[in-house]
Coordinates of C-alpha atoms and ligand atoms in Angstrom, one line a residue:
X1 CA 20.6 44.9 -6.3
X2 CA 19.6 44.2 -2.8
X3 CA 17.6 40.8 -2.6
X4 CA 14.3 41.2 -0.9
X5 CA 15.2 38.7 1.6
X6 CA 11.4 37.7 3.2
X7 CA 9.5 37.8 0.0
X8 CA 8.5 34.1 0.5
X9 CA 7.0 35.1 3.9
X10 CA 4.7 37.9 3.0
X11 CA 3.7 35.7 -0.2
X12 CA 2.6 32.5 2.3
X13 CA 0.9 35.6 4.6
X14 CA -1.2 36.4 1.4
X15 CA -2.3 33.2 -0.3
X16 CA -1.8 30.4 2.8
X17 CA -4.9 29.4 5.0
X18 CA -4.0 29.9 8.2
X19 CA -3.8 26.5 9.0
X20 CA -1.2 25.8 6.7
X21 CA 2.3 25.1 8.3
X22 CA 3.5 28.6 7.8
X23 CA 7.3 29.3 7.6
X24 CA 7.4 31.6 9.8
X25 CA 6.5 28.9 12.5
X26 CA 8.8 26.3 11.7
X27 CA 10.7 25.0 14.5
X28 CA 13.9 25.4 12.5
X29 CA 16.7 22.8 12.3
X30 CA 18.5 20.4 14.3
X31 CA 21.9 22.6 13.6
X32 CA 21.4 25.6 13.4
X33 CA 22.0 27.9 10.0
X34 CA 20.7 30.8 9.5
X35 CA 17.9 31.8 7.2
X36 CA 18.9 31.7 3.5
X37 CA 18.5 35.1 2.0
X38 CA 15.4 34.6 -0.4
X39 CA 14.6 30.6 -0.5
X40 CA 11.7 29.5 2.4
X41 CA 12.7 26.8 5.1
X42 CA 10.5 24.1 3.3
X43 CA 11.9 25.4 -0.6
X44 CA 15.3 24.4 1.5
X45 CA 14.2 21.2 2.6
X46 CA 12.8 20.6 -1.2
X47 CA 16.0 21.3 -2.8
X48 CA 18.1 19.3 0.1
X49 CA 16.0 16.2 -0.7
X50 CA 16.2 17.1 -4.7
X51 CA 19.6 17.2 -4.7
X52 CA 20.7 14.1 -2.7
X53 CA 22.1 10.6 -3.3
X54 CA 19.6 8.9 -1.7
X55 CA 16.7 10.4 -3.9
X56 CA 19.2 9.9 -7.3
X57 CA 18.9 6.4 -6.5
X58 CA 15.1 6.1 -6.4
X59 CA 15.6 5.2 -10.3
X60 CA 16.9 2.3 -9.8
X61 CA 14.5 1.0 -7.4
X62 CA 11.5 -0.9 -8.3
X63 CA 7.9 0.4 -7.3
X64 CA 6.1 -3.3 -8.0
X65 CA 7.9 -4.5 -11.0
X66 CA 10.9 -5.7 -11.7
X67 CA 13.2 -3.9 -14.5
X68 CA 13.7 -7.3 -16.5
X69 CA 9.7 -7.0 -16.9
X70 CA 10.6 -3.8 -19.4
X71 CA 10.5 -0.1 -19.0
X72 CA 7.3 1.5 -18.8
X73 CA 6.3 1.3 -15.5
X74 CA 6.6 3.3 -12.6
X75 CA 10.0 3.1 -10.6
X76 CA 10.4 4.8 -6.7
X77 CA 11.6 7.6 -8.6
X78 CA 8.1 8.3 -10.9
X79 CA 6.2 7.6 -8.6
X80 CA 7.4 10.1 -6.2
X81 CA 7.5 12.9 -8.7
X82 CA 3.5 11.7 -9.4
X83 CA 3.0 11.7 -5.9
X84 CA 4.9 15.4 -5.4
X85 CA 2.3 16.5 -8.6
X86 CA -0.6 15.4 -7.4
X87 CA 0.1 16.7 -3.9
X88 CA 1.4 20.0 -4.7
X89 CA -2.5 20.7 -6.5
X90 CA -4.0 19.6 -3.5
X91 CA -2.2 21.8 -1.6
X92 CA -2.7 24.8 -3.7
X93 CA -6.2 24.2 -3.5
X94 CA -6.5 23.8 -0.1
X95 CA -4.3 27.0 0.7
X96 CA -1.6 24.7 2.3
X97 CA 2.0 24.9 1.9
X98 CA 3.2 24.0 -1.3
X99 CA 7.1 24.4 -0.7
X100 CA 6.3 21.8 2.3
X101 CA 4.0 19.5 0.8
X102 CA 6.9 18.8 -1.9
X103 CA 9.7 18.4 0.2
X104 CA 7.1 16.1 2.1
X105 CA 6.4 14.1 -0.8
X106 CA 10.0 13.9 -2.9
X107 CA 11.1 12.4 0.4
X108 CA 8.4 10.2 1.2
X109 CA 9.7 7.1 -0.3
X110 CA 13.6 7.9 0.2
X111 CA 13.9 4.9 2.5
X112 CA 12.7 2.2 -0.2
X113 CA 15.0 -0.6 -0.3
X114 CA 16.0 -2.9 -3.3
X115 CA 13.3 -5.0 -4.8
X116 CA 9.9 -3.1 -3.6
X117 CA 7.9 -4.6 -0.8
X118 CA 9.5 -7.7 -1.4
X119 CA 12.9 -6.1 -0.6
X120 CA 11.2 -4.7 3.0
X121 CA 9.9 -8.2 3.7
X122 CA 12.7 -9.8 3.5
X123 CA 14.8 -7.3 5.6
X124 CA 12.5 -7.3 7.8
X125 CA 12.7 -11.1 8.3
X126 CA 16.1 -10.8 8.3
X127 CA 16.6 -7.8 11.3
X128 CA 13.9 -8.9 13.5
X129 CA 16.3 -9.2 16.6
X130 CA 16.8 -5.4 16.1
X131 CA 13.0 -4.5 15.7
X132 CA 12.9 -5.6 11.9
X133 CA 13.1 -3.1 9.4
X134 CA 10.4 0.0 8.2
X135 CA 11.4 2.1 4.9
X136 CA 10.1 5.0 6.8
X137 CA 12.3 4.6 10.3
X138 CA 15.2 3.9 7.5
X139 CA 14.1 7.3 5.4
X140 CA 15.1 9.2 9.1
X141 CA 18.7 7.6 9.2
X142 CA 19.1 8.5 5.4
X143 CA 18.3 12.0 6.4
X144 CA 19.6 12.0 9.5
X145 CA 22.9 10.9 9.2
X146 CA 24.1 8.9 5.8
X147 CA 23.8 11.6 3.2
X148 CA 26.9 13.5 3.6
X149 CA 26.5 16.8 2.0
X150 CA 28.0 19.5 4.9
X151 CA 31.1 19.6 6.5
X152 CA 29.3 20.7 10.4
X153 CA 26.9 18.5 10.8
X154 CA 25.6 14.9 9.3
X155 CA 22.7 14.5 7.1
X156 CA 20.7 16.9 5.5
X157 CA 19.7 19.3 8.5
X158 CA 16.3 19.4 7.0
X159 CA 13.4 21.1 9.5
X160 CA 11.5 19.7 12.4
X161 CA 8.7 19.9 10.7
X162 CA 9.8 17.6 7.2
X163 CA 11.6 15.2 10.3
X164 CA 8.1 14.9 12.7
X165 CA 6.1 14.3 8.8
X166 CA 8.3 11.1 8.7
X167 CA 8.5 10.0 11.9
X168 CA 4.8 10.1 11.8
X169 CA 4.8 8.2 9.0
X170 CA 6.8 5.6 10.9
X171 CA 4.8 5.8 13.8
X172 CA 1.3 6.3 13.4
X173 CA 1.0 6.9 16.6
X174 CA -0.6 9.7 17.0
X175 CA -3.7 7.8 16.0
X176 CA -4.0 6.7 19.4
X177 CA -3.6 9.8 21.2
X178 CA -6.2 12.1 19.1
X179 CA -3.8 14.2 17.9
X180 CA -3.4 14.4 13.9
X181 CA -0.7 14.7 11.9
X182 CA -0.4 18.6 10.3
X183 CA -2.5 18.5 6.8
X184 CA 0.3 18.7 4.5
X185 CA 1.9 15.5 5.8
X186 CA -1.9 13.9 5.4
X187 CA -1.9 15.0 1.9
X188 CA 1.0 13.3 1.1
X189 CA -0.1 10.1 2.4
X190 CA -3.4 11.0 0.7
X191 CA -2.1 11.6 -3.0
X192 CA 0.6 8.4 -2.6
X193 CA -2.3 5.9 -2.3
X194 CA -4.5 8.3 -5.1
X195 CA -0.9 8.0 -7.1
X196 CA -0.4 4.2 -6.1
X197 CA -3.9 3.1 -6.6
X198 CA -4.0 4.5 -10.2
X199 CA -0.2 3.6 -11.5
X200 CA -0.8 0.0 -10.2
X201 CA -3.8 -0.8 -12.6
X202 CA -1.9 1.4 -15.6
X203 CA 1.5 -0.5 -15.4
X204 CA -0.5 -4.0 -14.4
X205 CA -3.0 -3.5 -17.5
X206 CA 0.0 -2.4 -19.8
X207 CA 2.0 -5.9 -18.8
X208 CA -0.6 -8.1 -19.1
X209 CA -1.5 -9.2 -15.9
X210 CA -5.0 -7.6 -15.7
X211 CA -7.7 -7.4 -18.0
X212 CA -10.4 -4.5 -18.5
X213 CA -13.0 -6.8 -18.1
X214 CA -11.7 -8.4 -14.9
X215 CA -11.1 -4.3 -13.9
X216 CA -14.5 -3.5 -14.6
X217 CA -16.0 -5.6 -11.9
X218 CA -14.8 -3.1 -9.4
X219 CA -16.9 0.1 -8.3
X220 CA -14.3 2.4 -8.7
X221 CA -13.5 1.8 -11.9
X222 CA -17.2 1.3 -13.3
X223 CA -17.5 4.9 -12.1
X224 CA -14.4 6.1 -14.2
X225 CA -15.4 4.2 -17.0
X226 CA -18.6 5.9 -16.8
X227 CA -17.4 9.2 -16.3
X228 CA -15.4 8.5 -19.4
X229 CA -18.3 7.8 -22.0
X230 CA -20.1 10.6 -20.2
X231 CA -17.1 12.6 -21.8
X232 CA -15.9 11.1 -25.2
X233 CA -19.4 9.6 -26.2
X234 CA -18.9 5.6 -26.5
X235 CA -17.5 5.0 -29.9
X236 CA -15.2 7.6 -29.7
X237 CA -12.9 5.8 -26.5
X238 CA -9.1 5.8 -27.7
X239 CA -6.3 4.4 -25.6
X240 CA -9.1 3.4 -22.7
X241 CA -6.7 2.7 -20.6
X242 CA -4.5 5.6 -20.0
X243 CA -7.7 7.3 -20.1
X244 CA -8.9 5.0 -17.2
X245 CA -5.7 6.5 -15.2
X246 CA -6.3 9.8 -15.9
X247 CA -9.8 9.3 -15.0
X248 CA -9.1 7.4 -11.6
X249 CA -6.8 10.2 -10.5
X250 CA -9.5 12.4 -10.6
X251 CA -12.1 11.6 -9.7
X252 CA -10.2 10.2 -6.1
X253 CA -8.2 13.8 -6.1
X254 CA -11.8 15.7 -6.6
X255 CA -13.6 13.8 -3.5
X256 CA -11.0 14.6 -1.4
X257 CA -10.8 17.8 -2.3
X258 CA -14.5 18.3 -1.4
X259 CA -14.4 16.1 1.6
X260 CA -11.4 17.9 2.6
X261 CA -12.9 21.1 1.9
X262 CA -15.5 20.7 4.0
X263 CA -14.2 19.5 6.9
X264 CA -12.0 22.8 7.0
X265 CA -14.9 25.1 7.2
X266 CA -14.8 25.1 10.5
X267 CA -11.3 25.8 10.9
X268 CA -11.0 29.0 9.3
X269 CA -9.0 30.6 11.5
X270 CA -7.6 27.9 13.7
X271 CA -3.4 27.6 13.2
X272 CA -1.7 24.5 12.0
X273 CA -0.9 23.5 15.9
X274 CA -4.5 23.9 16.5
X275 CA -6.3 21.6 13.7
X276 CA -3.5 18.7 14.9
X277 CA -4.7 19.1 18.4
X278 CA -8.7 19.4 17.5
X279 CA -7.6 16.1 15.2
X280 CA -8.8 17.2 12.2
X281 CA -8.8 14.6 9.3
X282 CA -8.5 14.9 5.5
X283 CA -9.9 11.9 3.9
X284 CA -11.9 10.6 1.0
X285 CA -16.2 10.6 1.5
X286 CA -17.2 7.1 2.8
X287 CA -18.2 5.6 -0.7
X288 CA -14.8 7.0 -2.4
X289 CA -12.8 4.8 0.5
X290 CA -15.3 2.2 0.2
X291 CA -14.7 1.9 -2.8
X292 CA -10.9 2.5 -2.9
X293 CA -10.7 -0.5 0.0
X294 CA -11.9 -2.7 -2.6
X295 CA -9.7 -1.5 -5.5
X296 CA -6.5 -2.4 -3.1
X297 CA -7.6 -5.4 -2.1
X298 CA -8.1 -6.3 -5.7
X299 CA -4.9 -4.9 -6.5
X300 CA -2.9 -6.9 -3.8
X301 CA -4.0 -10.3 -4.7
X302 CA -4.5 -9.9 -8.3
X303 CA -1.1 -7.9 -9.0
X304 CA 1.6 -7.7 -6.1
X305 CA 0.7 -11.5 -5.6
X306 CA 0.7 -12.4 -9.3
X307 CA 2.2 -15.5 -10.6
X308 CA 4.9 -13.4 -12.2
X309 CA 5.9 -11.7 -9.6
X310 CA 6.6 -15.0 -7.3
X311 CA 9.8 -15.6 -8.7
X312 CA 10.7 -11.9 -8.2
X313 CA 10.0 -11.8 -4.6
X314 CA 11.4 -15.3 -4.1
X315 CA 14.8 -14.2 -5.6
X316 CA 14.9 -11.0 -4.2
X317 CA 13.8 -12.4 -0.8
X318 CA 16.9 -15.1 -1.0
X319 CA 19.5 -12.3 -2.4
X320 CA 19.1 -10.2 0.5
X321 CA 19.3 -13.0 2.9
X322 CA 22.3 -14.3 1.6
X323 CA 24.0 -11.2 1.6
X324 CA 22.8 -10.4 5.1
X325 CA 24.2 -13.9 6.5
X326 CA 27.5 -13.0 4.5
X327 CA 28.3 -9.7 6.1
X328 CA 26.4 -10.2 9.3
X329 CA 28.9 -13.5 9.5
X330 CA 31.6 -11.4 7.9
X331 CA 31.5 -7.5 8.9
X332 CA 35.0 -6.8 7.5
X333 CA 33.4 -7.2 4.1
X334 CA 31.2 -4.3 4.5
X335 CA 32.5 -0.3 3.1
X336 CA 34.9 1.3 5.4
X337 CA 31.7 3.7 6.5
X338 CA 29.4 1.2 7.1
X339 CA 32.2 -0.9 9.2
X340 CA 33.2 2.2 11.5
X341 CA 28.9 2.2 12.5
X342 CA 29.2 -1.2 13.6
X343 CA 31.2 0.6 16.8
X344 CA 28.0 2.3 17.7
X345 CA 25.5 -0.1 16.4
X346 CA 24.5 -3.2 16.5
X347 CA 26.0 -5.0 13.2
X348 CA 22.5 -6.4 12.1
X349 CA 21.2 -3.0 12.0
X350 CA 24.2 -1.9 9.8
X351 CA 24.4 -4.3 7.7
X352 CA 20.2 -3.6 7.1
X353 CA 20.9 0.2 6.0
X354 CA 23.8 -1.1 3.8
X355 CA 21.7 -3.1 2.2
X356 CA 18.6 -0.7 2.3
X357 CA 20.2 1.9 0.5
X358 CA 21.0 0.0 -2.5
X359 CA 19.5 0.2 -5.9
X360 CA 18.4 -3.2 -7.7
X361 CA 20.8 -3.6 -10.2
X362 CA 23.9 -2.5 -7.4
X363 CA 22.4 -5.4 -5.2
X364 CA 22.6 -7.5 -8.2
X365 CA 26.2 -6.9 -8.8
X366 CA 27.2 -7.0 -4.9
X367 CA 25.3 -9.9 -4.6
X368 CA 27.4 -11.4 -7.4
X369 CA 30.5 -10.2 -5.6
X370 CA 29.2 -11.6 -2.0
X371 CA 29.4 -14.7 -2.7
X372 CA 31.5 -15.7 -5.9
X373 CA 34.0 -16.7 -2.8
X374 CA 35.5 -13.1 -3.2
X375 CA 36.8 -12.0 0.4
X376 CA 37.1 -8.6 -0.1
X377 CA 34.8 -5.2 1.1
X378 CA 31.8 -5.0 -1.1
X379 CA 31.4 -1.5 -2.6
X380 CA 29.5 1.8 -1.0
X381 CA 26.9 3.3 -3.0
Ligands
DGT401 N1 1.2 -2.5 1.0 C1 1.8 -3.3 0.1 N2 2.1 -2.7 -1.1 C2 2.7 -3.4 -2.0 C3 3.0 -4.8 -1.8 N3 3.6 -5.2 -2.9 C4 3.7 -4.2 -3.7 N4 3.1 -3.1 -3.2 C5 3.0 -1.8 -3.9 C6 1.7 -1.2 -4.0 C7 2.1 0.3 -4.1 O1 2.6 0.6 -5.4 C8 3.2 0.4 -3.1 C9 2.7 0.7 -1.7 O2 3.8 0.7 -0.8 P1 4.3 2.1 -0.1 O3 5.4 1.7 0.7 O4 4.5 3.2 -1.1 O5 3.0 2.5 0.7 P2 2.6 1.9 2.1 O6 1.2 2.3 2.3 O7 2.8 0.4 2.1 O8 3.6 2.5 3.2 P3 3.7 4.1 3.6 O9 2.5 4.8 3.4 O10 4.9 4.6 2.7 O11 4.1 4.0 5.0 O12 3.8 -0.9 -3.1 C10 2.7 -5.4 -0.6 O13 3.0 -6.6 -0.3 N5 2.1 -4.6 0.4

């Protein structure tokens, strides 16, 4: 049977706005490939990212808590397949690209290091000569250059397109100059704060560390809460919390969605380079971010600066620095790979995506192994 090779072109042609990022407009890759007979560019770039170390090891990093807290909450890894969900319906909605809103959104968080934000702190500490470190500049040299998957070329040779969306990300640049990002990469960041916001209070209820009543003093969720009895009648409220979730998700997912939808009215037949230039922003209605604003703040000092959590991030913070004095002081105890970059780089820079790539419990162990009085190469993940 012959394959019908452009099938996922006249498909985009029939259910795509036109100012979604159409395949047939990519800029293509940085080495060149060829088309692949029946998968799109951005289904490419979705299964590239899918199928890579770098996203395998997302399990084993920690969103906000620690694995020695238990198992139920979110890790980089859920989170990113709850962001990927929630962005996908948005885009589907919208008439934007799906393929490329995924591959946007499984990658968004590939450049995570060990031990959450605490992790990112202290690397950042840690590299400030060389600029200090950003899990989005890092998620470009993951991409870029470690994964090794092709014999021609390093990296993954994903599209312009899914490398500008991060870059962005890194940036946020374009702020400055007017010009906004393309929508799918705004819907990404979108649905990661919607996916953030809402996970945060589930996993932070479930361990303890928040209590409805304290919860119910903020806007946001008195409006879920209300929503809820609205729905289920008062008496009849089981499991109000994962309801809560559920609830939080969407109602934030439906503003945008109308917000969103209105302020691409005008822009029905403008292309994807065209709604960047005129700066066109998908966002949440005032009292939605309002309201959100005040949910985060809540969250950051009531949760990521919780009493439990201060030993976390002090360990964390000291395991990286060891290790970073240790090989910075010592480069021959770095992996073979990571010891040949060191020609090209500078070694604090190195020894920062060695360390950046690493899940938890690998740190743990290398950590361990850095300085038991062991001289020899630690291990490459
Ligand atoms: N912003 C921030 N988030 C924290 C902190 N500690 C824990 N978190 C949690 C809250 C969310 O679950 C998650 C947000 O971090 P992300 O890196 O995913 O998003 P962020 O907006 O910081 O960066 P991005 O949009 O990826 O450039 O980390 C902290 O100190 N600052």
């Amino acid at each position: 049977m012959m394959l019908d090779t452009r099938r996922y072109d006249d498909r985009e042609h029939l259910t795509l706005a036109s100012y979604a990022m159409h395949s047939r407009d990519s800029q293509g890759r940085k080495h060149d490939e060829g088309e692949h007979s029946y998968r799109g560019p951005f289904a490419r770039d979705r299964d590239r990212i899918l199928h890579s170390s770098a996203f395998r090891r997302l399990s084993g990093k920690m969103q906000v808590f620690t694995g020695e807290m238990g198992i139920y909450h979110r890790t980089r890894l859920t989170h990113t397949i709850e962001v990927a969900s929630i962005a996908r319906t948005m885009a589907r909605v919208l008439r934007l690209n799906e393929d490329f809103t995924e591959a946007l959104a499984l990658v968004h968080d590939i450049g995570h290091p060990p031990y959450g934000h605490c992790g990112e702190d202290a690397l950042s500490e840690c590299m400030q000569r060389v600029g200090g470190f950003s899990h989005n500049g890092f998620a470009s040299v993951i991409v870029e250059e470690l994964e090794q998957r092709y014999a021609d070329f390093p990296g993954l040779n994903l599209t312009l397109e899914i490398l500008d969306g991060q870059v962005i990300r890194a940036n946020k640049a374009h702020a400055a100059i007017g010009i906004a990002p393309l929508l799918e990469v705004q819907l990404v960041d979108a649905a990661d704060s919607m996916a953030y916001d809402a996970h945060d209070v589930d996993d932070a209820l479930q361990l303890g560390l928040l209590s409805m009543h304290e919860l119910s003093e903020l806007a946001i969720v008195r409006r879920a809460l209300e929503m809820i009895k609205q729905r289920c009648g008062t008496d009849r409220i089981r499991q109000l919390r994962q309801a809560l979730v559920h609830q939080l998700i969407d109602l934030q997912v439906t503003d945008f969605l109308q917000e969103s939808s209105e302020r691409l009215l005008p822009c029905q037949s403008l292309h994807a380079g065209d709604v960047r230039h005129a700066g066109v922003r998908l966002e949440h209605s005032d009292d939605l971010r309002r309201e959100r604003g005040e949910l985060e703040a809540f969250l950051f000092d009531a949760v990521y600066r919780h009493q439990r959590l201060i030993p976390v991030r002090r360990a964390a913070y000291h395991r990286v620095q060891d290790m970073f004095q240790v090989l910075t002081g010592d480069p021959k105890r770095l992996p073979l790979r990571f010891r040949r970059r060191t020609e090209t780089r500078p070694i604090e820079s190195v020894v920062g995506e060695y360390l950046a790539g690493m899940t938890d419990a690998f740190c743990d162990t290398q950590y361990r192994y850095a300085t038991d009085g062991s001289t020899g190469p630690l291990a490459d993940w």
